[in-house]
Amino acid sequence: MSATIYEVAQKAGVSTATVSRVINHTGNVSEKNKSKVLQALQDCHYTVNEMARSLAKSSTMSIALLAKDIRDDYYAHIAHAIELSLGDLGYFSFLCDIGYEVSHQVECINMMLSKRVNAIVLLSSPGDDAQMISALLDASASVPVILVNGFIDAPNIYCIQRDDAFATQECIQHLMSLGCRKLLFVSDFSYSSDFIKQQAFLKCGRQFASEADFTIYPSSCNHLDCKDVCAFIAANPSKFDGVIASNDIIALGMLRNLWKLGIKIPQDIKLIGFDNVVFSSLCIPTLTTVDNKIDEHCKVTSHILCSLFGGQSLPQHHHVIRPQLLIRETTAFIPENE
Amino acid sequence: MSATIYEVAQKAGVSTATVSRVINHTGNVSEKNKSKVLQALQDCHYTVNEMARSLAKSSTMSIALLAKDIRDDYYAHIAHAIELSLGDLGYFSFLCDIGYEVSHQVECINMMLSKRVNAIVLLSSPGDDAQMISALLDASASVPVILVNGFIDAPNIYCIQRDDAFATQECIQHLMSLGCRKLLFVSDFSYSSDFIKQQAFLKCGRQFASEADFTIYPSSCNHLDCKDVCAFIAANPSKFDGVIASNDIIALGMLRNLWKLGIKIPQDIKLIGFDNVVFSSLCIPTLTTVDNKIDEHCKVTSHILCSLFGGQSLPQHHHVIRPQLLIRETTAFIPENE
DNA sequence: TTGTAGGCGTTATCAC
DNA sequence: GTGATAACGCCTACAA
């Protein structure tokens, strides 16, 4: 148990008001009293009680970062950057795992309201669950809500969205420019972004219906069970010439499994992933992938929060970030006569 | 601004005590009053103020998880698991980035004390900085401190350490059993565990001095600039037959770069990494690596915290976890006559 | 079963 | 410059 301000005041022979002034550098205190207080503070091993302080000031100077799964590299990076930039502003931010279960997610949001945080940043799509959306709307009534990769159109909710549809289009255009005409989309459908990519893929399919084939692999895949897709591809060797995987882990799993099946990349099939994980540039051949522009996410998020706390109103509630296609060896151009 | 308990009491026509009883399911309240309160709670959009509650109960039911860098997969996993198991106990835990700068780390620890958390879990070695150790000792005077991969011998400090020396020994034994006699250790020396591995490597070097050569690559390496080591190896083709990299990223970087230089793995050189990252089983050839047994870390950490909060005293303050060598293709045995 | 009132540790507004 | 003292919102004996 740390000492209270009373004990310090008593030991220093002054009032609690004076002690408070010294602690917070507010108001004038005579040098003599100041040093007495400083000494007493030391002697008592005093640590301020933030509960009491927050209660008295009715402000916590804290921000909650909520993620479904902090093990996700993408969100860990964003969280890290936000913590840094907000720390500079004097705000304390912390990260919470809210899990995949909606009821628990809602509980966490309410918990944050109980803790009287100054803002809630949701690092992941709220999905389309009505309960979750309603919880966020409720929250936005008392505190600004930032959605990183989600969208809710409401007064106190600010959204930053990655344009996955655009990125998917870029992938397709790239593949087609290389001569691919038989495209396959593979995903584990565990993120809402997977569906956005799928929709964009289908849309391009309709757009280019006369020029190329667009297929969606119907089962969910991850790096462990991508053997099924690969076997499927190997069984129909001439059916596909370009594959888009919704993330690098799947792509890398496929890269290995297709290699084992004797399918050459990029000669036989070209392959693209998403996320630009470290290993995408270490594999053989290096993986063409999409960079999520995490830095930009962070910049925008920080900017929103800073403006908000700086008392400025933000006209723009919806920010779109365009990912960038990184062309590497899995989509290298191979001249026909080779 | 959420309503206070007073407003709810007034609206329901009861006292604040009754409202509090309803909120906390403590004490008996007549059905009639209960429903009145419940209704008022709804009408006022009441959210409990945790600051006030914590102050009154002088307990926050919360635990701080501190990490130098939450982007580190290893710690993100541990943090995730701890959050889950503590949530079941009714404790709220949150993760904070404390950065690499000692002064900031100390600040964060003190901030946690101000917040009156019930425990501090440091997810990463405190290093040997005197300031940091002193801060942790101070903290342990008022709250239990758990060190995941660190060691300080003090009453209220509990330590969980990964036995990296043991793991390194295992790697060396494995390589020697395959006939390797010219071993190289490569690291980026950014973690304290890197030094432990290096020490263990040197110790084995002395132990097996008559049988084999042990070399430590003097510069710091990561996946980007591991080209230097690889060039060095290529320039002295017969000088090394086994490489231990202190983490998988370096190992995977080397795997690619050695391949580009025409050095065959495992035929020419055998390679081992550390951490068992996802891609270690997706690369070609698959990487022999060391699994950190994250699940065990979590189990032990959770167990310590549960016992502590359950009021039990823990005789054992130091837990050691043995990593496990996973033998894969980069150390496959190649018969001599092949 | 219910209400009153004191206390949790700070901050901040007054007088002095 | 300094010191009472009233908030801040909630919990919990204690009394009724």
XYZ file of C-alpha atoms (C1' of nucleotides) in Angstrom:
708
model
C 0.000 0.000 0.000
C 1.326 3.319 -1.027
C 0.888 6.305 1.258
C -1.861 8.821 0.667
C -1.575 12.501 0.157
C -2.730 13.008 3.751
C 0.206 11.166 5.201
C 2.585 13.075 3.011
C 1.001 16.351 4.037
C 1.262 15.457 7.697
C 4.874 14.393 7.404
C 5.758 17.578 5.553
C 3.764 19.706 7.962
C 1.638 21.282 5.241
C -1.866 20.851 3.892
C -2.926 18.335 1.250
C -3.554 21.220 -1.100
C 0.092 22.168 -1.006
C 1.172 18.610 -1.606
C -1.158 18.382 -4.572
C 0.290 21.583 -5.954
C 3.788 20.207 -5.744
C 2.833 16.918 -7.346
C 1.046 18.545 -10.244
C 3.247 21.592 -10.684
C 0.164 23.739 -10.387
C 0.052 26.986 -8.473
C 2.858 28.584 -6.559
C 4.545 26.958 -3.601
C 7.402 28.459 -1.607
C 10.752 26.836 -2.164
C 10.947 25.921 1.476
C 7.635 24.049 1.520
C 8.321 22.531 -1.835
C 11.487 20.841 -0.671
C 9.793 19.649 2.497
C 7.036 18.059 0.425
C 9.491 16.538 -2.022
C 11.323 14.945 0.869
C 8.119 13.603 2.426
C 7.063 12.216 -0.950
C 10.292 10.255 -1.064
C 10.084 9.088 2.516
C 6.549 7.786 2.134
C 7.176 6.033 -1.190
C 4.209 7.954 -2.426
C 2.543 6.947 -5.679
C -0.428 8.905 -6.910
C -3.684 6.985 -7.031
C -4.990 7.342 -10.558
C -8.443 6.166 -9.530
C -8.859 9.045 -7.158
C -7.279 11.481 -9.536
C -9.465 10.439 -12.446
C -12.517 10.628 -10.263
C -11.675 14.113 -9.110
C -10.727 15.377 -12.537
C -13.350 13.316 -14.296
C -10.878 12.499 -16.999
C -8.704 9.450 -17.426
C -6.478 10.474 -20.320
C -6.627 6.965 -21.659
C -7.557 5.245 -24.871
C -8.632 1.679 -25.416
C -7.377 -0.266 -28.393
C -9.572 -3.278 -29.001
C -8.572 -6.190 -31.209
C -10.198 -9.518 -31.837
C -6.840 -11.183 -31.692
C -3.660 -9.363 -30.835
C -1.658 -12.205 -32.310
C -2.574 -10.813 -35.696
C 0.538 -9.115 -36.956
C -1.362 -6.464 -38.868
C -3.213 -5.166 -35.837
C -0.235 -5.529 -33.553
C 1.646 -3.167 -35.830
C -1.120 -0.618 -35.899
C -1.597 -0.812 -32.156
C 2.097 -0.315 -31.643
C 2.197 2.803 -33.781
C -0.881 4.309 -32.186
C 0.478 3.760 -28.712
C 3.629 5.577 -29.667
C 1.987 8.622 -31.180
C -0.585 8.968 -28.422
C 2.000 8.570 -25.731
C 3.558 11.757 -27.051
C 0.265 13.505 -26.502
C 0.188 12.446 -22.876
C -2.463 9.825 -23.378
C -2.143 6.351 -22.049
C -3.334 3.667 -24.399
C -3.666 -0.019 -23.849
C -4.552 -3.010 -25.952
C -7.238 -5.556 -25.164
C -8.079 -8.840 -26.740
C -11.821 -8.909 -27.179
C -12.031 -12.343 -28.789
C -14.223 -13.555 -31.601
C -17.425 -13.965 -29.635
C -19.781 -11.048 -30.100
C -21.234 -11.169 -26.603
C -17.767 -10.901 -25.155
C -16.836 -8.125 -27.529
C -19.844 -6.143 -26.396
C -18.923 -6.779 -22.783
C -15.472 -5.398 -23.430
C -16.802 -2.277 -25.059
C -19.028 -1.635 -22.086
C -16.142 -2.288 -19.753
C -14.207 0.432 -21.542
C -17.087 2.829 -21.067
C -17.049 1.957 -17.379
C -13.404 2.771 -17.323
C -14.251 6.145 -18.835
C -11.658 5.965 -21.577
C -11.427 9.015 -23.825
C -11.716 7.046 -27.034
C -12.269 3.550 -28.303
C -10.310 2.272 -31.264
C -11.584 -0.947 -32.736
C -8.780 -2.654 -34.588
C -10.789 -4.944 -36.810
C -14.073 -4.940 -38.542
C -17.123 -4.987 -36.283
C -18.639 -7.333 -38.840
C -22.340 -7.025 -39.479
C -23.603 -8.312 -36.177
C -26.461 -6.110 -35.027
C -25.564 -6.476 -31.365
C -22.025 -5.301 -31.983
C -23.043 -2.373 -34.143
C -25.569 -1.288 -31.580
C -22.934 -1.479 -28.838
C -20.623 0.730 -30.877
C -23.365 3.214 -31.582
C -24.177 3.362 -27.883
C -20.527 3.878 -27.111
C -20.227 6.661 -29.651
C -22.819 8.576 -27.688
C -20.328 9.161 -24.932
C -16.935 8.764 -26.541
C -15.405 8.947 -30.026
C -15.109 5.585 -31.726
C -12.516 4.821 -34.376
C -13.002 1.854 -36.651
C -9.888 0.532 -38.318
C -11.217 -1.509 -41.185
C -14.850 -1.199 -40.503
C -17.584 1.203 -41.438
C -20.543 2.584 -39.568
C -22.049 5.850 -40.689
C -22.715 7.763 -37.488
C -21.831 11.159 -35.984
C -19.111 10.241 -33.534
C -17.664 7.270 -35.394
C -14.572 7.656 -37.559
C -13.615 5.007 -40.076
C -10.409 4.042 -41.772
C -10.826 1.475 -44.453
C -8.370 -0.422 -46.534
C -9.555 -0.634 -50.111
C -9.291 -4.363 -50.576
C -11.563 -4.288 -53.577
C -9.183 -1.948 -55.327
C -6.224 -4.130 -54.409
C -7.946 -7.230 -55.712
C -8.662 -5.457 -58.968
C -5.009 -4.513 -59.230
C -4.020 -8.141 -58.758
C -6.357 -9.260 -61.478
C -5.226 -6.573 -63.863
C -1.641 -7.517 -63.214
C -2.301 -11.193 -63.872
C -4.231 -10.446 -67.032
C -1.503 -8.151 -68.290
C 0.823 -11.132 -68.005
C -1.496 -13.184 -70.164
C -3.363 -15.113 -67.449
C -6.915 -15.966 -68.460
C -7.891 -18.660 -65.998
C -7.944 -17.195 -62.511
C -8.602 -18.860 -59.180
C -9.383 -17.163 -55.866
C -8.484 -18.986 -52.664
C -9.334 -17.851 -49.137
C -9.977 -19.059 -45.628
C -12.932 -16.717 -45.312
C -12.127 -15.947 -41.716
C -11.938 -12.188 -42.124
C -14.565 -9.879 -43.463
C -11.883 -8.583 -45.806
C -11.846 -12.020 -47.421
C -15.400 -11.481 -48.530
C -14.631 -8.055 -49.886
C -11.826 -9.544 -51.951
C -14.094 -12.304 -53.142
C -16.780 -9.814 -54.182
C -14.239 -7.757 -56.094
C -12.981 -10.913 -57.772
C -16.497 -11.831 -58.845
C -17.174 -8.332 -60.076
C -14.096 -8.445 -62.284
C -15.270 -11.855 -63.394
C -18.444 -10.330 -64.714
C -16.589 -7.419 -66.236
C -14.126 -9.611 -68.106
C -16.477 -12.525 -68.665
C -15.745 -12.627 -72.376
C -11.989 -12.637 -71.950
C -11.223 -14.860 -68.995
C -12.445 -17.486 -66.539
C -12.849 -16.593 -62.874
C -13.209 -19.367 -60.322
C -13.616 -19.227 -56.565
C -12.339 -22.219 -54.700
C -15.381 -23.143 -52.637
C -13.746 -24.495 -49.460
C -11.963 -22.564 -46.747
C -8.198 -22.897 -46.934
C -5.285 -22.195 -44.666
C -1.634 -23.100 -44.898
C -2.327 -26.509 -43.380
C -5.132 -27.727 -45.549
C -4.287 -25.935 -48.739
C -3.198 -29.340 -49.961
C -6.742 -29.882 -51.180
C -6.688 -26.881 -53.503
C -3.261 -27.806 -54.721
C -4.332 -31.358 -55.490
C -7.358 -29.946 -57.232
C -5.150 -27.702 -59.323
C -2.737 -30.528 -60.085
C -5.614 -32.721 -61.194
C -6.631 -30.111 -63.733
C -3.257 -28.859 -64.904
C -4.471 -26.614 -67.685
C -7.480 -25.234 -65.903
C -5.722 -22.389 -64.069
C -2.887 -20.054 -64.884
C -3.224 -17.503 -62.106
C -4.049 -17.772 -58.398
C -4.920 -15.048 -55.924
C -4.766 -16.106 -52.294
C -6.430 -13.841 -49.749
C -3.367 -13.829 -47.530
C 0.322 -14.650 -47.671
C 0.103 -17.623 -45.368
C -2.193 -19.414 -47.750
C -0.085 -18.299 -50.697
C 3.095 -19.587 -49.101
C 1.447 -22.860 -48.195
C 0.357 -23.209 -51.803
C 3.769 -22.245 -53.084
C 5.271 -25.169 -51.242
C 2.535 -27.668 -52.026
C 2.368 -26.833 -55.704
C 6.124 -27.209 -55.889
C 5.845 -30.643 -54.338
C 3.281 -31.557 -56.977
C 5.658 -30.535 -59.720
C 3.804 -27.405 -60.724
C 6.202 -24.598 -61.556
C 5.658 -21.070 -60.363
C 5.596 -18.679 -62.170
C 6.033 -20.748 -65.356
C 2.868 -22.867 -65.032
C 0.865 -20.732 -62.676
C 1.329 -17.225 -61.322
C 0.611 -16.618 -57.653
C -0.286 -13.541 -55.597
C -0.819 -13.183 -51.860
C -1.905 -10.396 -49.521
C -0.238 -8.722 -46.524
C 3.439 -8.572 -47.418
C 4.597 -10.669 -44.478
C 8.343 -10.811 -43.891
C 8.668 -14.227 -45.365
C 7.025 -13.237 -48.635
C 10.355 -11.832 -49.725
C 12.364 -14.733 -48.367
C 10.664 -17.637 -50.092
C 11.769 -19.109 -53.375
C 10.552 -17.653 -55.663
C 9.706 -14.429 -53.829
C 5.992 -13.813 -53.533
C 4.109 -11.090 -55.324
C 1.835 -9.640 -52.693
C -0.158 -6.631 -51.549
C 1.242 -4.254 -48.977
C -1.374 -3.008 -46.548
C 0.280 0.350 -45.951
C 0.212 -0.011 -42.228
C 2.101 3.227 -41.754
C -0.666 5.117 -43.449
C -3.286 3.484 -41.261
C -1.347 4.639 -38.243
C -0.845 8.139 -39.525
C -4.515 8.607 -40.238
C -5.626 7.061 -36.962
C -3.233 9.187 -34.971
C -4.272 12.267 -36.878
C -7.935 11.666 -36.110
C -7.288 11.154 -32.424
C -5.010 14.154 -32.178
C -7.516 16.426 -33.866
C -10.285 15.091 -31.686
C -8.356 15.675 -28.497
C -7.136 18.994 -29.791
C -10.747 20.073 -29.880
C -10.937 20.298 -33.645
C -13.946 18.961 -35.456
C -13.262 16.546 -38.254
C -15.332 16.982 -41.368
C -14.181 13.706 -42.866
C -15.453 10.603 -41.110
C -14.374 8.084 -43.675
C -10.810 7.550 -44.805
C -9.812 5.122 -47.505
C -6.343 3.683 -47.801
C -5.133 2.106 -50.991
C -2.924 -0.941 -50.585
C -0.040 -1.348 -52.977
C 0.758 -4.283 -55.214
C 4.352 -5.453 -54.869
C 5.424 -7.348 -57.942
C 7.916 -10.115 -57.246
C 9.013 -13.404 -58.710
C 5.833 -15.481 -58.440
C 4.346 -13.316 -61.176
C 7.470 -12.826 -63.239
C 6.817 -12.545 -66.939
C 7.952 -15.618 -68.857
C 8.249 -15.034 -72.621
C 6.274 -17.585 -74.640
C 9.218 -18.916 -76.571
C 11.059 -19.932 -73.460
C -21.753 11.579 -19.733
C -23.378 8.628 -18.132
C -25.787 9.132 -15.252
C -24.668 8.598 -11.672
C -26.111 6.275 -9.127
C -27.845 9.246 -7.521
C -29.882 10.057 -10.568
C -30.869 6.440 -10.938
C -31.892 6.290 -7.282
C -33.985 9.398 -7.636
C -35.682 8.179 -10.783
C -36.446 4.825 -9.178
C -37.578 6.442 -5.970
C -35.161 4.498 -3.784
C -31.840 5.155 -2.075
C -28.430 4.843 -3.682
C -27.732 1.870 -1.449
C -30.566 -0.046 -3.026
C -29.383 0.798 -6.497
C -25.893 -0.348 -5.612
C -27.303 -3.605 -4.289
C -29.145 -4.244 -7.511
C -26.120 -3.449 -9.648
C -23.803 -5.687 -7.680
C -26.246 -8.457 -6.806
C -25.333 -7.973 -3.197
C -27.845 -8.033 -0.368
C -31.573 -8.566 -0.660
C -33.831 -6.242 -2.554
C -37.565 -6.651 -2.923
C -38.724 -7.699 -6.356
C -40.741 -4.553 -6.659
C -37.837 -2.203 -6.002
C -35.525 -4.309 -8.051
C -37.607 -3.929 -11.173
C -37.998 -0.217 -10.551
C -34.240 0.143 -10.314
C -33.638 -1.996 -13.364
C -35.986 0.212 -15.330
C -34.332 3.395 -14.107
C -30.931 1.954 -14.969
C -32.129 1.473 -18.521
C -33.769 4.865 -18.780
C -30.681 6.687 -17.586
C -28.249 4.733 -19.792
C -26.349 4.100 -16.635
C -22.791 2.799 -16.820
C -20.913 2.157 -13.637
C -17.882 4.370 -13.088
C -14.975 2.012 -12.479
C -12.859 4.805 -11.071
C -15.290 5.451 -8.276
C -15.879 1.771 -7.723
C -12.193 0.950 -7.555
C -11.614 3.817 -5.216
C -14.369 2.716 -2.887
C -13.362 -0.935 -2.924
C -9.664 -0.162 -3.158
C -9.259 -2.912 -5.698
C -9.158 -2.677 -9.449
C -9.281 -6.339 -10.436
C -6.872 -5.651 -13.214
C -3.526 -6.901 -14.406
C -0.961 -5.155 -16.557
C 0.886 -7.053 -19.237
C 3.986 -5.146 -20.263
C 5.924 -5.888 -23.425
C 8.809 -4.098 -25.063
C 7.206 -4.623 -28.420
C 3.819 -6.194 -28.886
C 4.619 -6.818 -32.511
C 6.748 -9.703 -31.333
C 4.772 -12.790 -32.134
C 6.088 -14.725 -29.174
C 4.871 -12.232 -26.609
C 1.636 -11.543 -28.427
C 0.821 -15.227 -28.097
C 1.603 -15.318 -24.418
C -0.329 -12.144 -23.775
C -3.297 -13.541 -25.626
C -3.359 -16.721 -23.577
C -2.960 -14.912 -20.276
C -5.780 -12.540 -21.080
C -8.037 -15.477 -21.779
C -7.302 -17.392 -18.618
C -7.459 -14.345 -16.376
C -10.681 -13.193 -17.913
C -12.236 -16.379 -16.618
C -11.139 -15.380 -13.141
C -12.908 -12.068 -13.417
C -9.740 -10.086 -13.850
C -9.310 -7.541 -16.555
C -5.930 -7.563 -18.198
C -4.477 -5.252 -20.758
C -1.334 -5.058 -22.772
C 1.034 -2.115 -22.954
C 3.951 -1.397 -25.172
C 6.718 -0.115 -22.966
C 9.306 0.355 -25.694
C 13.015 -0.293 -25.631
C 14.068 2.766 -23.697
C 14.676 2.023 -20.035
C 13.494 5.388 -18.753
C 10.199 4.913 -20.517
C 9.895 1.361 -19.273
C 10.330 2.555 -15.716
C 7.749 5.262 -16.292
C 5.288 2.641 -17.478
C 5.863 0.458 -14.452
C 5.200 3.395 -12.178
C 2.120 4.273 -14.165
C 0.820 0.770 -13.513
C 1.407 1.221 -9.815
C -0.545 4.460 -10.001
C -3.339 2.574 -11.632
C -3.253 0.170 -8.721
C -3.186 -2.965 -10.838
C -3.226 -6.245 -8.938
C -0.202 -7.654 -10.713
C 2.426 -6.730 -13.238
C 3.520 -9.234 -15.834
C 6.640 -8.293 -17.713
C 6.668 -10.072 -21.037
C 10.340 -9.868 -21.851
C 13.570 -9.807 -20.033
C 14.211 -6.758 -17.863
C 17.779 -6.958 -19.071
C 20.474 -6.046 -16.608
C 19.821 -2.350 -16.375
C 20.051 -1.310 -12.738
C 17.323 1.306 -13.084
C 14.886 -1.225 -14.473
C 15.661 -3.846 -11.864
C 15.276 -1.325 -9.116
C 11.908 -0.242 -10.527
C 10.727 -3.841 -10.550
C 11.920 -4.403 -7.007
C 10.083 -1.290 -5.884
C 6.984 -2.484 -7.675
C 7.200 -5.888 -6.061
C 6.863 -4.194 -2.689
C 3.252 -3.409 -3.440
C 2.200 -5.895 -6.080
C 3.287 -9.311 -7.352
C 5.568 -9.136 -10.357
C 5.833 -11.908 -12.909
C 8.833 -12.039 -15.201
C 8.374 -14.009 -18.381
C 11.910 -14.693 -19.519
C 13.741 -12.789 -16.916
C 15.112 -13.490 -13.495
C 15.307 -11.455 -10.334
C 15.603 -13.233 -7.040
C 13.241 -11.401 -4.707
C 10.291 -12.229 -2.441
C 7.361 -11.075 -4.524
C 8.828 -11.692 -7.958
C 7.982 -14.843 -9.881
C 10.026 -15.928 -12.853
C 9.386 -18.129 -15.829
C 12.423 -18.803 -17.912
C 12.899 -20.533 -21.171
C 15.991 -22.704 -21.087
C 17.670 -21.403 -24.214
C 21.008 -22.786 -23.147
C 19.540 -26.259 -23.058
C 17.930 -25.772 -26.456
C 21.188 -24.565 -27.964
C 22.933 -27.615 -26.592
C 20.292 -29.811 -28.168
C 20.861 -28.141 -31.514
C 24.572 -28.713 -31.293
C 24.183 -32.314 -30.253
C 21.799 -32.881 -33.116
C 24.186 -31.360 -35.633
C 27.116 -33.349 -34.283
C 25.128 -36.566 -34.385
C 24.674 -35.888 -38.093
C 28.419 -35.594 -38.516
C 28.776 -31.828 -38.495
C 32.093 -30.677 -37.069
C 32.331 -27.078 -38.221
C 29.585 -25.069 -36.587
C 28.651 -21.428 -37.006
C 26.401 -19.354 -34.754
C 24.586 -16.389 -36.290
C 22.486 -13.841 -34.405
C 21.224 -10.298 -34.473
C 22.002 -9.907 -30.781
C 18.909 -7.854 -30.211
C 17.444 -10.026 -27.475
C 19.036 -11.052 -24.242
C 18.180 -14.606 -25.213
C 20.609 -14.232 -28.113
C 23.426 -13.834 -25.639
C 22.310 -16.852 -23.658
C 22.383 -18.914 -26.832
C 25.769 -17.549 -27.705
C 27.129 -18.406 -24.270
C 25.790 -21.933 -24.522
C 27.334 -22.261 -27.958
C 30.716 -21.154 -26.619
C 30.442 -23.501 -23.670
C 29.848 -26.448 -25.979
C 32.737 -25.179 -28.037
C 35.032 -25.582 -25.060
C 33.514 -28.928 -24.179
C 33.965 -30.380 -27.645
C 37.096 -28.421 -28.523
C 38.976 -31.537 -29.556
C 36.238 -32.795 -31.838
C 34.829 -29.794 -33.624
C 35.188 -26.120 -34.544
C 32.815 -23.544 -33.119
C 32.624 -20.110 -34.698
C 30.511 -17.110 -33.812
C 29.773 -14.769 -36.671
C 30.861 -11.443 -35.216
C 28.394 -9.065 -36.835
C 24.722 -8.640 -36.090
C 22.482 -10.223 -38.732
C 18.867 -10.024 -39.694
C 16.981 -11.319 -42.675
C 17.908 -8.258 -44.673
C 21.632 -8.144 -44.178
C 22.297 -11.816 -43.732
C 23.788 -11.606 -47.195
C 27.103 -10.806 -45.582
C 27.252 -14.042 -43.619
C 26.136 -15.986 -46.621
C 28.802 -14.442 -48.798
C 31.299 -15.163 -46.063
C 30.194 -18.789 -45.998
C 30.282 -19.060 -49.767
C 33.785 -17.644 -49.836
C 34.956 -20.427 -47.522
C 32.932 -23.335 -48.823
C 34.506 -26.047 -46.720
C 34.785 -24.058 -43.536
C 31.296 -24.736 -42.175
C 28.946 -27.671 -42.255
C 26.350 -26.602 -39.700
C 24.716 -23.263 -38.894
C 22.602 -22.287 -35.903
C 20.692 -19.043 -36.329
C 19.255 -17.457 -33.207
C 15.843 -17.039 -34.792
C 13.844 -18.337 -37.735
C 13.793 -15.089 -39.629
C 17.560 -15.056 -39.879
C 17.535 -18.762 -40.708
C 14.968 -18.266 -43.438
C 16.879 -15.334 -44.847
C 19.995 -17.464 -44.940
C 18.143 -20.361 -46.488
C 17.256 -18.174 -49.425
C 20.591 -16.446 -49.761
C 22.643 -19.619 -49.504
C 20.429 -21.165 -52.143
C 21.100 -18.206 -54.418
C 24.816 -18.717 -53.896
C 24.515 -22.333 -54.957
C 25.039 -23.811 -51.515
C 22.783 -26.793 -50.953
C 20.922 -27.329 -47.720
C 21.073 -29.833 -46.105
C 23.642 -31.470 -48.380
C 26.413 -28.882 -48.027
C 25.376 -27.237 -44.806
C 22.761 -28.057 -42.193
C 20.697 -25.209 -40.788
C 18.707 -24.707 -37.580
C 16.588 -21.776 -36.458
C 14.703 -20.828 -33.315
C 11.016 -20.030 -32.648
C 9.075 -22.348 -34.939
C 7.365 -19.568 -36.870
C 4.603 -20.601 -39.245
C 6.808 -20.300 -42.288
C 9.451 -22.601 -40.901
C 7.309 -25.500 -42.057
C 6.366 -23.899 -45.368
C 9.800 -23.144 -46.770
C 11.730 -25.438 -49.056
C 13.326 -27.387 -47.487
C 11.393 -27.143 -44.224
C 13.398 -25.643 -41.413
C 14.616 -27.523 -38.371
C 13.867 -25.227 -35.472
C 13.213 -24.939 -31.764
C 9.696 -24.679 -30.458
C 9.383 -22.291 -27.524
C 6.499 -24.135 -25.884
C 4.388 -21.060 -25.613
C 1.475 -23.037 -24.236
C 3.563 -24.044 -21.279
C 4.618 -20.482 -20.615
C 0.973 -19.524 -20.514
C -0.041 -22.399 -18.306
C 2.631 -21.618 -15.755
C 1.957 -17.881 -15.814
C -1.754 -18.386 -15.404
C -1.166 -20.877 -12.640
C 1.013 -18.453 -10.720
C -1.495 -15.645 -11.019
C -4.427 -17.850 -10.097
C -2.671 -19.170 -7.016
C -1.645 -15.688 -6.011
C -5.146 -14.315 -6.347
C -6.551 -17.411 -4.734
C -4.564 -16.469 -1.667
C -2.201 -19.388 -1.878
C 1.474 -18.913 -1.277
C 3.799 -20.195 -3.951
C 6.910 -21.925 -2.745
C 8.455 -21.998 -6.186
C 9.517 -18.630 -7.528
C 11.460 -19.856 -10.509
C 10.045 -21.984 -13.289
C 12.095 -23.318 -16.142
C 10.618 -24.344 -19.461
C 12.459 -26.549 -21.859
C 12.038 -25.730 -25.527
C 11.788 -28.597 -27.958
C 13.904 -29.260 -31.017
C 11.802 -29.958 -34.100
C 13.796 -31.874 -36.651
C 12.879 -31.085 -40.236
C 14.447 -31.110 -43.662
C 17.251 -28.578 -43.261
C 19.027 -31.084 -41.043
C 18.034 -34.222 -42.888
C 20.679 -36.929 -42.780
C 22.415 -37.415 -46.125
C 24.319 -40.719 -46.386
C 27.971 -40.227 -47.396
C 27.804 -42.327 -50.530
C 25.068 -40.225 -52.016
C -35.736 -4.944 3.362
C -34.305 -0.176 3.238
C -31.968 4.321 4.008
C -28.306 7.344 6.138
C -23.850 8.682 6.193
C -18.919 8.162 6.262
C -14.992 6.983 3.610
C -11.958 5.840 -0.611
C -7.622 9.637 -2.400
C -7.481 13.584 -5.286
C -8.390 18.080 -7.179
C -9.956 22.684 -7.043
C -12.459 26.635 -5.227
C -12.555 29.564 -1.919
C -11.172 32.515 1.764
C -7.326 34.065 4.439
C 1.471 31.412 -0.647
C -1.461 28.523 2.079
C -5.176 25.788 4.189
C -10.070 24.353 4.851
C -13.473 22.074 2.466
C -16.608 20.621 -1.021
C -16.910 17.834 -4.808
C -15.939 13.298 -7.845
C -19.259 8.445 -7.855
C -19.500 4.499 -5.501
C -19.617 1.009 -1.561
C -20.942 -0.536 2.904
C -21.318 -0.694 7.791
C -24.823 0.703 10.714
C -29.254 1.926 12.096
C -34.017 1.777 11.443
